[in-house]
Tab-separated table of C-alpha atoms in Angstrom:
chain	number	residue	atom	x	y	z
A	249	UNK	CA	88.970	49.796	110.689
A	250	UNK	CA	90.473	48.431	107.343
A	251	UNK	CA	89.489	45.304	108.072
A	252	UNK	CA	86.165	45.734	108.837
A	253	UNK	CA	86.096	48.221	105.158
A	254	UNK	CA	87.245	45.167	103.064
A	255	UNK	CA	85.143	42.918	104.438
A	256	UNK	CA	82.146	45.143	103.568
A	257	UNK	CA	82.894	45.793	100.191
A	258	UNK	CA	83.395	41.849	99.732
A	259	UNK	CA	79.865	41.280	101.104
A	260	UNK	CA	78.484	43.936	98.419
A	261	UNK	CA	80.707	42.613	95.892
A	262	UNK	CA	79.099	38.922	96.171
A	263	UNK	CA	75.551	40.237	96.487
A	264	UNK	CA	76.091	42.021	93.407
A	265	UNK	CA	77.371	38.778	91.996
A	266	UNK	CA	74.602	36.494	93.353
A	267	UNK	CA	72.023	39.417	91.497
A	268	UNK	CA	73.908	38.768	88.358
A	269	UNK	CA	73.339	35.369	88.520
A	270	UNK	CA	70.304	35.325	88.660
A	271	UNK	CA	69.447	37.274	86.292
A	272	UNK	CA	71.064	35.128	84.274
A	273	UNK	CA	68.903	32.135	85.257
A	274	UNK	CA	65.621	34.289	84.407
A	275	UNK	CA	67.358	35.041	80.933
A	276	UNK	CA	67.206	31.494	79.955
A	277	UNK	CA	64.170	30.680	81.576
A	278	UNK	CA	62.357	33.220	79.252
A	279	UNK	CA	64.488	31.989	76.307
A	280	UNK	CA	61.857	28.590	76.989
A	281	UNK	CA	58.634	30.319	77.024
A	282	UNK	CA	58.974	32.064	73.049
A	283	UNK	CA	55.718	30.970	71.168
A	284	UNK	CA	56.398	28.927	67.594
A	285	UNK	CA	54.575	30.847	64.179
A	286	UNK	CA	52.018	28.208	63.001
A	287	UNK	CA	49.782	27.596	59.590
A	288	UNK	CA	47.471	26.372	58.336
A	289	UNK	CA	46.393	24.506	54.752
A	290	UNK	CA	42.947	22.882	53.876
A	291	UNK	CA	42.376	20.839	50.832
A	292	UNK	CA	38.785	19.855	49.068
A	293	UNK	CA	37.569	17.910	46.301
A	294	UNK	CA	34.391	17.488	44.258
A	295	UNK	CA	33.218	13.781	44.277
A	296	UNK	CA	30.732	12.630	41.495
A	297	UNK	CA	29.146	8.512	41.344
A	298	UNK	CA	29.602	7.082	38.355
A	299	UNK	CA	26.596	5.511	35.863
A	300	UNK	CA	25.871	2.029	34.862
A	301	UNK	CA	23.010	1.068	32.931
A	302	UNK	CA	21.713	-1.444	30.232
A	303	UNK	CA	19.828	-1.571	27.703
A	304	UNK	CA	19.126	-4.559	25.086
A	305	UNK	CA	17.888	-5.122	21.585
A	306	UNK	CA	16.452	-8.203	19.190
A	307	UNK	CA	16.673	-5.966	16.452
A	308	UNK	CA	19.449	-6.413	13.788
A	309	UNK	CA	19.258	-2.785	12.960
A	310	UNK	CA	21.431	-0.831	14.875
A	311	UNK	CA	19.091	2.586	14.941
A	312	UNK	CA	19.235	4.119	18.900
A	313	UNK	CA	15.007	3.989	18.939
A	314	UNK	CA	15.523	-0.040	18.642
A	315	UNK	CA	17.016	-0.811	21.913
A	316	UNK	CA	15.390	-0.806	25.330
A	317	UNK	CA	16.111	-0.831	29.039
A	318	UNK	CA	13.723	-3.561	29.317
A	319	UNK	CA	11.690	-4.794	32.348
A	320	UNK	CA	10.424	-8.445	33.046
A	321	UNK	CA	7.190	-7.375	31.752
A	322	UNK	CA	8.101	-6.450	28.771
A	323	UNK	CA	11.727	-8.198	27.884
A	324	UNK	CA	11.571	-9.947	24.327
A	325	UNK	CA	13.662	-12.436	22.499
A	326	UNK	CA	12.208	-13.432	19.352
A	327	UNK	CA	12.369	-17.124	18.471
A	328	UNK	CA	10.773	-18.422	15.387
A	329	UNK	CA	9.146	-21.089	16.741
A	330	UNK	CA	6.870	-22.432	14.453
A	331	UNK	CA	6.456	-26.304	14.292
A	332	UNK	CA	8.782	-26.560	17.008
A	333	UNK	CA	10.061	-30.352	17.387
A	334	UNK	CA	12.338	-32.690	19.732
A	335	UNK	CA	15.610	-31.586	18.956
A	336	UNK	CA	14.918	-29.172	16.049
A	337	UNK	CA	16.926	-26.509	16.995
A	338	UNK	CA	15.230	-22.427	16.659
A	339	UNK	CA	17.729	-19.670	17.068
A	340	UNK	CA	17.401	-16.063	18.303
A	341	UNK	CA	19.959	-13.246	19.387
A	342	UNK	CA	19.698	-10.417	22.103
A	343	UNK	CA	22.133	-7.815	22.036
A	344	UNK	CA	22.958	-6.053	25.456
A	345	UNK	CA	25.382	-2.706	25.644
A	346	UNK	CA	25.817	0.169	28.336
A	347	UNK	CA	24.333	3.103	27.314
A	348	UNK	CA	25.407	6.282	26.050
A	349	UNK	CA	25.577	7.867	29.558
A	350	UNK	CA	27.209	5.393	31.326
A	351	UNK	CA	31.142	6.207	32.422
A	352	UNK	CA	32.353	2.674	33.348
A	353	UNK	CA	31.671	-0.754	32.070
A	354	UNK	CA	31.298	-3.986	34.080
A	355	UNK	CA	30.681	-7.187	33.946
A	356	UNK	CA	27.493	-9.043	32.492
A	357	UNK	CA	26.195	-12.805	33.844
A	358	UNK	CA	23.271	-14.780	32.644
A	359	UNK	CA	21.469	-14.934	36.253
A	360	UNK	CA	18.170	-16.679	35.700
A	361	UNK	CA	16.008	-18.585	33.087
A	362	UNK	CA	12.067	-18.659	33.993
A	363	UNK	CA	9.806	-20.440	31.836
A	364	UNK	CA	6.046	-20.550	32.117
A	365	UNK	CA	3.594	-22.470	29.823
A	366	UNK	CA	2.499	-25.948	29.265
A	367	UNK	CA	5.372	-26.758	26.793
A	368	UNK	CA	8.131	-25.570	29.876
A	369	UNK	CA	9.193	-28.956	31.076
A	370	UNK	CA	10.617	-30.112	27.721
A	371	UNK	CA	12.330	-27.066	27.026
A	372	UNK	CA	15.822	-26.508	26.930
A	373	UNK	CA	18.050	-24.094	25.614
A	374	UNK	CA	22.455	-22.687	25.115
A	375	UNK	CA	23.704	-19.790	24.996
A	376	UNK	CA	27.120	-18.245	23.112
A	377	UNK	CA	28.722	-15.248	23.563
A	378	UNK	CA	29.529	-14.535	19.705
A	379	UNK	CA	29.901	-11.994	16.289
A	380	UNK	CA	29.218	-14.330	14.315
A	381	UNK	CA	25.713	-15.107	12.548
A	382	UNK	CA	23.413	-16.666	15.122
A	383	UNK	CA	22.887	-19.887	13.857
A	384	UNK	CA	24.406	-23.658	14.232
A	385	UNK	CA	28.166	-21.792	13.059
A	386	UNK	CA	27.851	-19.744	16.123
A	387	UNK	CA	28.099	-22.987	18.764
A	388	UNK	CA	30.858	-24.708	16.885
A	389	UNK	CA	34.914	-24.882	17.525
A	390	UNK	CA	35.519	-22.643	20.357
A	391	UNK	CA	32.501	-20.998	20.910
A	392	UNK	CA	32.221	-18.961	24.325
A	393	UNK	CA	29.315	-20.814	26.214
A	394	UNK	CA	27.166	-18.909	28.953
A	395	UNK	CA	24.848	-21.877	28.902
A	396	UNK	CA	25.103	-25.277	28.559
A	397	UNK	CA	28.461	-26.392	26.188
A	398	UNK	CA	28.919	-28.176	22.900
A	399	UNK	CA	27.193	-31.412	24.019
A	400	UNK	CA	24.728	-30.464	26.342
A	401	UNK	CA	21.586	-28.210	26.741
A	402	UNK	CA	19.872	-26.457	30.001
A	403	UNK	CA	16.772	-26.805	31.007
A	404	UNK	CA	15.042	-24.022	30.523
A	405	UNK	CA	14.250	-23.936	34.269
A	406	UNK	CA	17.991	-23.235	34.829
A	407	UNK	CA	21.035	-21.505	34.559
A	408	UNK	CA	25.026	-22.127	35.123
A	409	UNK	CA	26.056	-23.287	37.899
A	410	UNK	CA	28.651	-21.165	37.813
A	411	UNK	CA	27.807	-17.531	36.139
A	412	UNK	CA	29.938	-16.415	32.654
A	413	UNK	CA	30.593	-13.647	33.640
A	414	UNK	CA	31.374	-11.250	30.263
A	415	UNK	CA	33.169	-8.207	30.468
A	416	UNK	CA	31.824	-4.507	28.913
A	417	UNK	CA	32.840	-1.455	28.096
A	418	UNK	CA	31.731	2.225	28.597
A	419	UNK	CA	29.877	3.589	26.774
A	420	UNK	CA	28.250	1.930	24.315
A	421	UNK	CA	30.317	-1.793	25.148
A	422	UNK	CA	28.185	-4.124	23.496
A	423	UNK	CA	27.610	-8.026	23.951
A	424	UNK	CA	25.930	-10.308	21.281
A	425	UNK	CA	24.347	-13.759	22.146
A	426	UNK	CA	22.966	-16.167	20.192
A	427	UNK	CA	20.618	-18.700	22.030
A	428	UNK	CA	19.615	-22.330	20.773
A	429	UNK	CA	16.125	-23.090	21.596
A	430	UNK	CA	14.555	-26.943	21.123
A	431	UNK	CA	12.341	-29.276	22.497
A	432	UNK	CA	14.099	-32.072	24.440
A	433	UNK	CA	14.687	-35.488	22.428
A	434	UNK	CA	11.732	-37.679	23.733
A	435	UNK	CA	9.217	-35.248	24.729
A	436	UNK	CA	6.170	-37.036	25.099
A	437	UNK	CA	3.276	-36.334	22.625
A	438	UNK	CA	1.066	-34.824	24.590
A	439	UNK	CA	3.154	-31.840	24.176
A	440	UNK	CA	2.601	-31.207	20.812
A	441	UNK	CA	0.667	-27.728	20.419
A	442	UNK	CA	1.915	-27.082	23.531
A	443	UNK	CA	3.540	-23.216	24.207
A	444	UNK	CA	5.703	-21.488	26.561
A	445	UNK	CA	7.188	-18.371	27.071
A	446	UNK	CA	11.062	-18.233	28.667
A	447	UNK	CA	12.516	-15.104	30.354
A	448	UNK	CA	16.112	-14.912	31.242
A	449	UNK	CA	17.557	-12.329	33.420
A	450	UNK	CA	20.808	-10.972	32.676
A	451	UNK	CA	22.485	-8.601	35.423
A	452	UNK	CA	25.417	-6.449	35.072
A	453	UNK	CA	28.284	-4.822	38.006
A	454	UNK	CA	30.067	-2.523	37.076
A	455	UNK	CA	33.726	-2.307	37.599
């Protein structure tokens, strides 16, 4: 009868064991399952394009009302041309600047050169990046060529190979050049009288 007393109470004892255990196993399994807090943070901004324009002037007064953002139709570089002859040099200038609204500057190249009139084939041209007055002065020592160079003139059917390209501030950078306009050295006679009118294009990128 003792016997069979102890070896109930050992059954219960490792049932009650074997419940203990597990509910030790569930106790870590739920341990696993806690969610994590979580957050959240956004972050926008206000993105405006900047502005680049030209504008040019012939003028040598510097008054606002005197410079343009000119068109092909109506660009203008003023050359006093009058009794043009081979290799009699005319000079003009052109200004060229951002304008008061742009916000950043750029770069500016001499792209094209279009002539049309009967005197076009025996006209050739330089060009100079300068400050100084726009005459012979301006092409001498080491004047900054966009056209042609200190020996040699372009037709006026072309441009550089190779584009000068001249940097510009914002606003208001501004660029002076001083072009050298002449017949070329030999031009036949039946030229004389002859006119032409010669539009260059200058384009700007901005930085």
């Amino acid at each position: 009868m003792g016997k069979h007393v102890k070896r109930m109470r050992h059954r219960n004892f490792t049932r009650i064991r074997a419940v203990l255990a597990g509910a030790l196993v569930l106790g870590v399994g739920a341990s696993v399952t806690l969610a994590s807090w979580s957050d959240s943070e956004y972050a926008a901004g206000t993105f405006t394009a900047s502005t680049f324009r030209l504008e040019s002037s012939t003028e040598s007064s510097t008054l606002p009302n005197l410079w343009k953002d000119s068109t092909e139709s109506d660009a203008s570089l003023v050359v006093s041309a009058g009794g043009l002859s081979p290799e009699a040099s005319k000079y003009a200038w052109l200004k060229i600047r951002t304008t008061s609204s742009s916000t950043v500057g750029g770069k500016v190249s001499l792209a094209s050169s279009t002539p049309v009139g009967d005197l076009s084939p025996v006209l050739e041209y330089r060009a100079v990046l300068t400050e100084a007055t726009c005459d012979s002065g301006a092409f001498s020592g080491s004047a900054t060529y966009i056209a042609g160079s200190s020996s040699a003139y372009l037709p006026a059917t072309s441009v550089q190979d190779t584009p000068v390209a001249s940097p510009i501030g914002a606003p208001l950078g501004e660029l002076r050049y001083c072009f050298d306009v002449r017949i070329m050295a030999g031009a036949n006679n039946t030229f004389q009288g002859k006119g032409a009118t010669v539009t260059w294009l200058f384009t700007g990128i901005s930085n």
